Amino acid sequence: NCFAESYPDEKNILSLFEGTLQYLSQNNSFESLDRLEALKEYIDPLYAALGKIRGGSEPDFLKYTSAWNAGSTSIFGNDFLNPYFFTNLKKEEDSEALRLLGEALFYDPAISGDNTMSCASCHQPDKGFADGLPKSKSNVQGKTVLRNAPTLINAVYADRYFYDLRAFTLEQQAEHVIFNPDEFNTAYSAILKKLNGNSEYAAKFKAVFGKGDINRDKFTKALSSYVLSLRSFNSSFDKYIRGESVELSQEARNGFNLFMGKANCATCHFAPTFAGLVPPFYNENETEILGVLADPKAKSPRLDADEGRWANSIQSEYAWIYEKSFKTSTVRNTGLTAPYFHNGAYGTLEEVVDFYNNGGGGGLGLNVSNQTLATDPLNLTDKEKKELVAFMKSLDDVPVRKKVKR
């Protein structure tokens, strides 16, 4: 009562707490708990109500240790996490003009060494900002790069980048592509020379930054602005759980409960990004050892040869616990970004679900050092497998659609 009197505008908070506790006490079975209903009807409304008391304020230490935005009103809202926590670009430096400049650079093959590749060559909007290939093409005829191209949607929400976590910032991630002989095969000096010699770009950069030549700092800020703008928490699932829509199939609803419960997906793919970004601070990415196969259709299964994080050239991570360990990718937009895993060997979500259902490589009897995925079978029924796929597809939502310039 004292609490309600202190916050008269938030008097429903106590009833929400009581309702949540009552709901959980009446639905205390791990298998049958309707997690979606609990989140939609109790937990997310309670989060919103508490947010009004927070008023957007947060302790100073959280500004440096957590990506969580205290002013957000839904766990599944576009503003729940602060994208600028993960970049060198600051919010006050960003603008619509800077984003548009970064967009132009993203689609321009002139920033590659031989003027044939752009960022969009491997991150195409109509394919969920991936490219639909098992492993992306390189600039060398008949050759591919080492791994599959992940989506760039919500990619900013990470403290480490690439499947092996070899890059520590969004800006550093771009550098690996720029300098890679199999990709852009160039250097900042060559890119800046091209841009400074282009009157159109010179005018655009001047409009955003004022006087002075185009330099590395300006270039990386523009590119980062566009990439961090590729954020999406507006799928049919997000709209449903925020109460903005009643349209979510029963199959997808069941799939979410499986994802968070029996199927154990959420033990590595954490909401709301459904990636390896670890709550509650959302400031660290996990990698996992799954025992991914080189070819899931082969009669005699064998492990993929890629050593993952163990071979990322970071000396402190050259340790057995990272052998064949890979970044936990987001499940958002997976309906648009086939094929799957770092080697692109799995062509459908159904194949991916079967792989997990069997307990990964270890569950198939292979010797996988320190597999972090449980090797016990999940014993999912065919119906449950379909429901899991339906849920994952309910997370599809591409925020920007633009034709790729060739």
JSON list of N, CA and C in Angstrom, two decimals, residues 2 62 112 167 174 210 231 267 269 308:
[
{"chain": "A", "resi": 2, "resn": "CYS", "atom": "N", "xyz": [1.94, 1.21, 0.77]},
{"chain": "A", "resi": 2, "resn": "CYS", "atom": "CA", "xyz": [2.85, 2.37, 0.80]},
{"chain": "A", "resi": 2, "resn": "CYS", "atom": "C", "xyz": [3.44, 2.62, -0.58]},
{"chain": "A", "resi": 62, "resn": "LEU", "atom": "N", "xyz": [26.00, 1.62, -15.27]},
{"chain": "A", "resi": 62, "resn": "LEU", "atom": "CA", "xyz": [25.35, 0.89, -16.34]},
{"chain": "A", "resi": 62, "resn": "LEU", "atom": "C", "xyz": [25.63, 1.50, -17.70]},
{"chain": "A", "resi": 112, "resn": "SER", "atom": "N", "xyz": [36.16, -1.29, -53.15]},
{"chain": "A", "resi": 112, "resn": "SER", "atom": "CA", "xyz": [37.02, -2.48, -53.23]},
{"chain": "A", "resi": 112, "resn": "SER", "atom": "C", "xyz": [38.18, -2.18, -54.16]},
{"chain": "A", "resi": 167, "resn": "ALA", "atom": "N", "xyz": [37.17, -9.88, -34.51]},
{"chain": "A", "resi": 167, "resn": "ALA", "atom": "CA", "xyz": [37.09, -8.42, -34.51]},
{"chain": "A", "resi": 167, "resn": "ALA", "atom": "C", "xyz": [36.37, -7.94, -33.25]},
{"chain": "A", "resi": 174, "resn": "ALA", "atom": "N", "xyz": [34.84, -4.16, -40.37]},
{"chain": "A", "resi": 174, "resn": "ALA", "atom": "CA", "xyz": [34.96, -3.68, -41.75]},
{"chain": "A", "resi": 174, "resn": "ALA", "atom": "C", "xyz": [36.40, -3.73, -42.23]},
{"chain": "A", "resi": 210, "resn": "GLY", "atom": "N", "xyz": [31.61, 19.03, -42.63]},
{"chain": "A", "resi": 210, "resn": "GLY", "atom": "CA", "xyz": [32.21, 20.35, -42.77]},
{"chain": "A", "resi": 210, "resn": "GLY", "atom": "C", "xyz": [33.50, 20.30, -43.56]},
{"chain": "A", "resi": 231, "resn": "ARG", "atom": "N", "xyz": [18.46, -2.37, -38.03]},
{"chain": "A", "resi": 231, "resn": "ARG", "atom": "CA", "xyz": [17.94, -2.98, -36.80]},
{"chain": "A", "resi": 231, "resn": "ARG", "atom": "C", "xyz": [16.48, -3.34, -37.00]},
{"chain": "A", "resi": 267, "resn": "THR", "atom": "N", "xyz": [18.74, -21.43, -24.28]},
{"chain": "A", "resi": 267, "resn": "THR", "atom": "CA", "xyz": [19.90, -21.50, -23.39]},
{"chain": "A", "resi": 267, "resn": "THR", "atom": "C", "xyz": [21.13, -20.90, -24.06]},
{"chain": "A", "resi": 269, "resn": "HIS", "atom": "N", "xyz": [20.47, -18.98, -27.46]},
{"chain": "A", "resi": 269, "resn": "HIS", "atom": "CA", "xyz": [19.90, -17.90, -28.27]},
{"chain": "A", "resi": 269, "resn": "HIS", "atom": "C", "xyz": [18.98, -17.07, -27.38]},
{"chain": "A", "resi": 308, "resn": "GLY", "atom": "N", "xyz": [37.43, -22.63, -36.11]},
{"chain": "A", "resi": 308, "resn": "GLY", "atom": "CA", "xyz": [36.69, -21.59, -35.42]},
{"chain": "A", "resi": 308, "resn": "GLY", "atom": "C", "xyz": [37.53, -20.67, -34.56]}
]
